[in-house]
mmCIF file with all atom_site columns, C-alpha atoms in Angstrom:
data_model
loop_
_atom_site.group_PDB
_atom_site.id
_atom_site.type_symbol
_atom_site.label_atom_id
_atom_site.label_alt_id
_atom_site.label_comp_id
_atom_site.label_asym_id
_atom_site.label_entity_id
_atom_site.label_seq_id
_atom_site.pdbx_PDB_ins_code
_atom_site.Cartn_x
_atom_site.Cartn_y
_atom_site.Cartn_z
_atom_site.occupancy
_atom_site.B_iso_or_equiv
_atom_site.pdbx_formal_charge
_atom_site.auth_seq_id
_atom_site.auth_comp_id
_atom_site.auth_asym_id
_atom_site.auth_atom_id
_atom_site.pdbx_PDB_model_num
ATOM 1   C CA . UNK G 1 1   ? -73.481 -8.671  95.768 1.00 50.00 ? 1   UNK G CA 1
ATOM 2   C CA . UNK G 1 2   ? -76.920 -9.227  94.334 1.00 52.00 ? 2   UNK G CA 1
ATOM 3   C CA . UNK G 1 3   ? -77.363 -5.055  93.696 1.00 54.00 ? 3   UNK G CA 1
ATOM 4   C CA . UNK G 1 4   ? -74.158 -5.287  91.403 1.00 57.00 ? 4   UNK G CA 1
ATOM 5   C CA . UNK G 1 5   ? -75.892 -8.136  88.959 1.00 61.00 ? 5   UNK G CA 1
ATOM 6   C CA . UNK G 1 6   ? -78.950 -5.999  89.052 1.00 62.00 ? 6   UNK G CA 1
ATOM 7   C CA . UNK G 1 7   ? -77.106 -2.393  88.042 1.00 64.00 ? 7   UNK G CA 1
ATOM 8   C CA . UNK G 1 8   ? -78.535 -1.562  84.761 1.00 71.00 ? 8   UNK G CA 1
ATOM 9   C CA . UNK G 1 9   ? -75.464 -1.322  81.460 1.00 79.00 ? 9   UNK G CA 1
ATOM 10  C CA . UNK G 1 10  ? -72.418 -2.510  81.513 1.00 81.00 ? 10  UNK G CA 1
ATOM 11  C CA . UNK G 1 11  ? -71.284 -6.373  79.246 1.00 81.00 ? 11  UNK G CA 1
ATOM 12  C CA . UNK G 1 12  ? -74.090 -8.682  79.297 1.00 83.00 ? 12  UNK G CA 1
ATOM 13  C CA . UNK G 1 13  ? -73.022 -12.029 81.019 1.00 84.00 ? 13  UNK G CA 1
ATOM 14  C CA . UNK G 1 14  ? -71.647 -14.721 78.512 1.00 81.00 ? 14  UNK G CA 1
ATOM 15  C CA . UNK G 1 15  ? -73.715 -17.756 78.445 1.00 84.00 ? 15  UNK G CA 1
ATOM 16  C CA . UNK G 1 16  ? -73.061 -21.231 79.650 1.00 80.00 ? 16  UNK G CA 1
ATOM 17  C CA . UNK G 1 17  ? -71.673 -22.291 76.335 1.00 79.00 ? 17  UNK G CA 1
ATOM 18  C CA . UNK G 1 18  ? -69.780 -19.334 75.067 1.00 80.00 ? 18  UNK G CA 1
ATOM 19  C CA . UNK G 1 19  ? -68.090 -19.557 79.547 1.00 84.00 ? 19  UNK G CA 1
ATOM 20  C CA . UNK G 1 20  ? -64.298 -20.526 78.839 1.00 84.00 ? 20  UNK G CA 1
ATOM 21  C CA . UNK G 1 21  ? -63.798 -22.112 81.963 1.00 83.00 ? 21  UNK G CA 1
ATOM 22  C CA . UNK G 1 22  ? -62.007 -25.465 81.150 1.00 87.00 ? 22  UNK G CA 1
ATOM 23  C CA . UNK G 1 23  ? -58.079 -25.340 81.191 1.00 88.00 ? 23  UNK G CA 1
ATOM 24  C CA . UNK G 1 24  ? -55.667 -27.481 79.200 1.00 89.00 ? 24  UNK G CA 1
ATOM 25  C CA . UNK G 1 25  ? -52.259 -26.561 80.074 1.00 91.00 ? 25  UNK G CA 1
ATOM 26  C CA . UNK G 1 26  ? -48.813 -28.209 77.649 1.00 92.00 ? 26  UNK G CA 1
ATOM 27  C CA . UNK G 1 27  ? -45.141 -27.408 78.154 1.00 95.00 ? 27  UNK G CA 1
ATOM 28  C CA . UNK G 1 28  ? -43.398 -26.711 75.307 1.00 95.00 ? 28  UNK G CA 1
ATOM 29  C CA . UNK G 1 29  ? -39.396 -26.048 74.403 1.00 96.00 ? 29  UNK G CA 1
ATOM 30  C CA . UNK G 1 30  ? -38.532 -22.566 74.423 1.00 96.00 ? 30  UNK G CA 1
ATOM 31  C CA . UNK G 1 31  ? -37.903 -22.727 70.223 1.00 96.00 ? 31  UNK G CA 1
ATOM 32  C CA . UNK G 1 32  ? -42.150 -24.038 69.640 1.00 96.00 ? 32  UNK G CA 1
ATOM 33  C CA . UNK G 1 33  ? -43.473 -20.985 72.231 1.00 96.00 ? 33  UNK G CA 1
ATOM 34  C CA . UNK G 1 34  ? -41.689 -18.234 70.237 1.00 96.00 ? 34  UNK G CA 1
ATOM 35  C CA . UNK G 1 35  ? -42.373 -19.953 66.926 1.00 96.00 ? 35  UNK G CA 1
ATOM 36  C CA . UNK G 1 36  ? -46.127 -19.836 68.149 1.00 95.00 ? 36  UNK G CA 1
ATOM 37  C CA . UNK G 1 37  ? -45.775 -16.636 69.522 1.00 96.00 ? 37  UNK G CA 1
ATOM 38  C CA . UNK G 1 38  ? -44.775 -14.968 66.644 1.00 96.00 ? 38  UNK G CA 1
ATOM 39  C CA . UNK G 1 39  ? -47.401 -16.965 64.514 1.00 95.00 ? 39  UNK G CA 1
ATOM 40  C CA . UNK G 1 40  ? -49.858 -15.605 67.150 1.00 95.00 ? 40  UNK G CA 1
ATOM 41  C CA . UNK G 1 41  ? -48.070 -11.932 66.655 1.00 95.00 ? 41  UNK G CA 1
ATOM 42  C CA . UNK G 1 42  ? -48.318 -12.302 63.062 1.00 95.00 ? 42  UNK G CA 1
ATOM 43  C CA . UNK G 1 43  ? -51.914 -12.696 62.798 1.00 94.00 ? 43  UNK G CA 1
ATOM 44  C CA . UNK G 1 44  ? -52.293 -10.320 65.399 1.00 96.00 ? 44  UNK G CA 1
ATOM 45  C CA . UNK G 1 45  ? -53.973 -12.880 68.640 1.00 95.00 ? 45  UNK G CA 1
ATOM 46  C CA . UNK G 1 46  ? -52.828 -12.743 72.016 1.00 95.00 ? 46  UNK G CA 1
ATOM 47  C CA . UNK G 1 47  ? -51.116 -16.159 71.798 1.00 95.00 ? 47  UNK G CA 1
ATOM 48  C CA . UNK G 1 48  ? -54.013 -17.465 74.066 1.00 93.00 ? 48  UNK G CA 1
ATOM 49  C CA . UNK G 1 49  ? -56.505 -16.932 71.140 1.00 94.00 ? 49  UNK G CA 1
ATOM 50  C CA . UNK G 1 50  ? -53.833 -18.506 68.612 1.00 95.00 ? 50  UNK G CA 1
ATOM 51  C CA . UNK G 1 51  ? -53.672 -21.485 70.632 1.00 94.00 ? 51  UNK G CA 1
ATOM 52  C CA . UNK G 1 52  ? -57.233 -21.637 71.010 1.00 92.00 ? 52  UNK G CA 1
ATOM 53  C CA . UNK G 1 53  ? -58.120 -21.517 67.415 1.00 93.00 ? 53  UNK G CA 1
ATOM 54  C CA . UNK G 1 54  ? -55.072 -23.554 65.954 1.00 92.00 ? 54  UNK G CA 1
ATOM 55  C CA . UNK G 1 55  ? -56.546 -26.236 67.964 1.00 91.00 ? 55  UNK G CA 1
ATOM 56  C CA . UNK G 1 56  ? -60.075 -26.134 66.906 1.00 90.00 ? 56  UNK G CA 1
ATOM 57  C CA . UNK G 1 57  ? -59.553 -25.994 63.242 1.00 90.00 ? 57  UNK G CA 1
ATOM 58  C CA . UNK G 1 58  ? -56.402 -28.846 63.563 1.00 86.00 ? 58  UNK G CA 1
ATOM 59  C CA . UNK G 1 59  ? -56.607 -31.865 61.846 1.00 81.00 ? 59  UNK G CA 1
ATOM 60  C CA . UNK G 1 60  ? -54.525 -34.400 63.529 1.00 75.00 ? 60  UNK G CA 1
ATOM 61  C CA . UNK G 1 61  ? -53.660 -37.415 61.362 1.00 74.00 ? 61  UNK G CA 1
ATOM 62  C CA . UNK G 1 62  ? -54.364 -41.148 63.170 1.00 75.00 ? 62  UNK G CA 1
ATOM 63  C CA . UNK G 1 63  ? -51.687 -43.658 63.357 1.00 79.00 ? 63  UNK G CA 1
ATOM 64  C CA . UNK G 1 64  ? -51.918 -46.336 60.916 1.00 77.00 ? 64  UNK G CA 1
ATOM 65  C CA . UNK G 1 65  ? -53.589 -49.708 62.335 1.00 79.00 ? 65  UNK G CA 1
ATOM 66  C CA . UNK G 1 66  ? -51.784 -52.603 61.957 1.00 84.00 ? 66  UNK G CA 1
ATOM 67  C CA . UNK G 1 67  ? -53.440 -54.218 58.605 1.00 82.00 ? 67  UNK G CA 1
ATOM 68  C CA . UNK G 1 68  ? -52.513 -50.935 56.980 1.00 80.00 ? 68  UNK G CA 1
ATOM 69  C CA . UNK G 1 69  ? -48.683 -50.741 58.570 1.00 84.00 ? 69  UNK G CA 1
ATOM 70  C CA . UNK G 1 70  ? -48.622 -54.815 56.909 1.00 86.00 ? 70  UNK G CA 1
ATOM 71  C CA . UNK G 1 71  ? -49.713 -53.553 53.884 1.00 84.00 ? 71  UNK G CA 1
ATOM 72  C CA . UNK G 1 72  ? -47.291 -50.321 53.738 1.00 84.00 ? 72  UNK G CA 1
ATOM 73  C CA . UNK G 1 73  ? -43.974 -53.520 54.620 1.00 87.00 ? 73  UNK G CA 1
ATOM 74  C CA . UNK G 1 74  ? -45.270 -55.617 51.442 1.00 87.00 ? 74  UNK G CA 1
ATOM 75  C CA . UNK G 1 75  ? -45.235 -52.505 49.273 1.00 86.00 ? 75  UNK G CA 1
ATOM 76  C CA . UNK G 1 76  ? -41.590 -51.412 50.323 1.00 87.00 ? 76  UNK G CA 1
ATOM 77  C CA . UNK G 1 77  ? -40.760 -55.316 49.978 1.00 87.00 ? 77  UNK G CA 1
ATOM 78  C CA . UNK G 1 78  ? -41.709 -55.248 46.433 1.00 87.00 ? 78  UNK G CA 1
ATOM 79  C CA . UNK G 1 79  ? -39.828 -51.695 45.975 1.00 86.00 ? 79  UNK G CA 1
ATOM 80  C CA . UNK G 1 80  ? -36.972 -54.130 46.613 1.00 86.00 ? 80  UNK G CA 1
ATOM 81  C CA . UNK G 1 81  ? -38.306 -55.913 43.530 1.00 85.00 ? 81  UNK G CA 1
ATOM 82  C CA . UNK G 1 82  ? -37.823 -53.390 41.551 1.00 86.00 ? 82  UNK G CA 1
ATOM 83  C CA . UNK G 1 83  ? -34.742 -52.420 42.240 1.00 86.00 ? 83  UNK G CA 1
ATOM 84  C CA . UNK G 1 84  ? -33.570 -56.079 41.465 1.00 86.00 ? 84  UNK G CA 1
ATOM 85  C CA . UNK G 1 85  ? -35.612 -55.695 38.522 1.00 86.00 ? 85  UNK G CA 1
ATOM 86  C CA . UNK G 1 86  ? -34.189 -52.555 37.304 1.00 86.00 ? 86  UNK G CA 1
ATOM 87  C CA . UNK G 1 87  ? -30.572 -53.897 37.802 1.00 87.00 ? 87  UNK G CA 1
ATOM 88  C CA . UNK G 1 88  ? -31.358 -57.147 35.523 1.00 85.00 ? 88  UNK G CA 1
ATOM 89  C CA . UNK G 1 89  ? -32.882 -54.969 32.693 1.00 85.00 ? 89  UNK G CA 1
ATOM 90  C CA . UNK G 1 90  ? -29.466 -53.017 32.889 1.00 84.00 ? 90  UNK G CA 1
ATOM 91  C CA . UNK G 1 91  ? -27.564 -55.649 33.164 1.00 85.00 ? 91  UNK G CA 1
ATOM 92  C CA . UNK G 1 92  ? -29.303 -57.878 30.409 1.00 80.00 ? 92  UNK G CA 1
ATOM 93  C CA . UNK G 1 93  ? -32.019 -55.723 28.229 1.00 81.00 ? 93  UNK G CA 1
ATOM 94  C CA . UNK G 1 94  ? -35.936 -54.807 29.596 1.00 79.00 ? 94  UNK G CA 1
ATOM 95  C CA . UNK G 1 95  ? -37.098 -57.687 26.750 1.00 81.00 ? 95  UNK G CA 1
ATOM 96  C CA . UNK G 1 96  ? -36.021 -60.212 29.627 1.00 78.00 ? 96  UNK G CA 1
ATOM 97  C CA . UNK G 1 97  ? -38.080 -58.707 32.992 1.00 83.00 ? 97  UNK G CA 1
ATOM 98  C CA . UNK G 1 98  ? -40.588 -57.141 31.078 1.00 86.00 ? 98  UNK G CA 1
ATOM 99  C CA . UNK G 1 99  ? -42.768 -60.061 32.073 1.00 87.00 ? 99  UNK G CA 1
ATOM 100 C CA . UNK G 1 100 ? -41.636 -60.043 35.162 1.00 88.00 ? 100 UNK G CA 1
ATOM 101 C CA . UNK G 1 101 ? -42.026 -55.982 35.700 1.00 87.00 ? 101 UNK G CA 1
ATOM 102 C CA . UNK G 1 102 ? -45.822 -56.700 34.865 1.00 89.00 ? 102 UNK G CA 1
ATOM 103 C CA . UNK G 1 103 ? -46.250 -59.525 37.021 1.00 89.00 ? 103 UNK G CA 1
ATOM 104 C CA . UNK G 1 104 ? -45.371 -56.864 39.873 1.00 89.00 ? 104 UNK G CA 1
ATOM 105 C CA . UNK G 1 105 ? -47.319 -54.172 38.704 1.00 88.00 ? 105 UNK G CA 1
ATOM 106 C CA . UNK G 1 106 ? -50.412 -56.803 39.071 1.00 89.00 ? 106 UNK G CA 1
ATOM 107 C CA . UNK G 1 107 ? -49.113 -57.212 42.810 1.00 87.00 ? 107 UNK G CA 1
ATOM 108 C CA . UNK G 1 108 ? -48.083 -53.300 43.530 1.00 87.00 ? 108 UNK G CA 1
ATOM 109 C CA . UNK G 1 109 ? -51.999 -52.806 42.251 1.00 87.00 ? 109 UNK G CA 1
ATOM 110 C CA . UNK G 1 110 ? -53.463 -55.541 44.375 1.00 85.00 ? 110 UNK G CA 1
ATOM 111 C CA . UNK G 1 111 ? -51.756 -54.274 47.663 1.00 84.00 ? 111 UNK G CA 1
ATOM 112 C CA . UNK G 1 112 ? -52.685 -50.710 47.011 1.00 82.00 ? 112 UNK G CA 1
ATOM 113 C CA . UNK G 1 113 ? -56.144 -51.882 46.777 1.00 83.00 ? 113 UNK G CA 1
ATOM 114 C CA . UNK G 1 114 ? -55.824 -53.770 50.474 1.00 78.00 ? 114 UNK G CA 1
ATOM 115 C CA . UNK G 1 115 ? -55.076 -50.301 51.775 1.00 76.00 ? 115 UNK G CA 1
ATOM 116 C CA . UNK G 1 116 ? -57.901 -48.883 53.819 1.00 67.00 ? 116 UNK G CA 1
ATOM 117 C CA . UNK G 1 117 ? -60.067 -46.148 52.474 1.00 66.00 ? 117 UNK G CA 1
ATOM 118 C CA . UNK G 1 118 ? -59.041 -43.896 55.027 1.00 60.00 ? 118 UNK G CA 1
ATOM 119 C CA . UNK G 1 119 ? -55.638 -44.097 54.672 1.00 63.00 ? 119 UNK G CA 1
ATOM 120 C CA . UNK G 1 120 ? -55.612 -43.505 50.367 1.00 61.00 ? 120 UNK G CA 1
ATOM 121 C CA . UNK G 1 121 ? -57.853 -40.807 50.702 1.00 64.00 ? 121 UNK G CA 1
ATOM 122 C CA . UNK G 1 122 ? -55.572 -38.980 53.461 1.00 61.00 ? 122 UNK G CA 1
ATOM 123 C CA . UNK G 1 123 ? -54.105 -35.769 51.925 1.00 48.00 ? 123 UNK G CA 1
ATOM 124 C CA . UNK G 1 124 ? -51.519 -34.908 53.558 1.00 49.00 ? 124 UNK G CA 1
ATOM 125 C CA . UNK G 1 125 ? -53.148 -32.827 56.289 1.00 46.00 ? 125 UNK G CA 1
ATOM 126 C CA . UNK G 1 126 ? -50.950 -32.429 59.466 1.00 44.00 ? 126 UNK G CA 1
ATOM 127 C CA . UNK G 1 127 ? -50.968 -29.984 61.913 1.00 41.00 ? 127 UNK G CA 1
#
């Protein structure tokens, strides 16, 4: 076996790094491996190679920890506000929530703010 690694031409050997040896293997429904077949088809990749980059270049988007899922409930809580709100000011004229409406502005501001970094500057990324 040694005389065939020493035969002069043929493809150099890959290195360590550039080796695909690891395997990850998924199951998917028969509806996502013709949708990524034809993705892979459409960009002209063996589906392999589709797979392969799709997952490199993915951006997967975390779960929300807990402070910011508390934060996300207070903000819908006062989107019930304003619904109230915004019934009254029908109901009676804006002159008599308008204090009211900037009272929970003030608070819709301050739990914005409580919001991790993170999670504002997200943009919508998903795989």
């Amino acid at each position: 076996m040694t005389g065939i690694r020493n035969k002069p031409g043929g493809r150099p050997a890959k290195s360590r790094i550039d080796k695909q040896s690891r395997v990850v293997s998924t199951k998917l429904t028969e509806l996502q491996f013709y949708a990524i077949r034809k993705r892979a088809t459409e960009a002209g990749l063996r589906v392999s190679e589709y797979v392969r980059q799709a997952v490199v270049s993915a951006e997967v988007t975390p779960r929300l920890n807990r402070q910011d899922a508390d934060t996300i409930r207070r903000l819908a809580g006062e989107a019930n506000n304003i619904n109230q709100l915004a019934h009254r000011a029908n109901a009676g004229g804006f002159a008599l929530v308008a204090v009211e409406l900037v009272k929970l502005k003030n608070r819709i501001v301050e739990i914005i703010n409580q919001l991790s970094n993170d999670w504002k500057n997200k943009k919508g990324k998903r795989i």
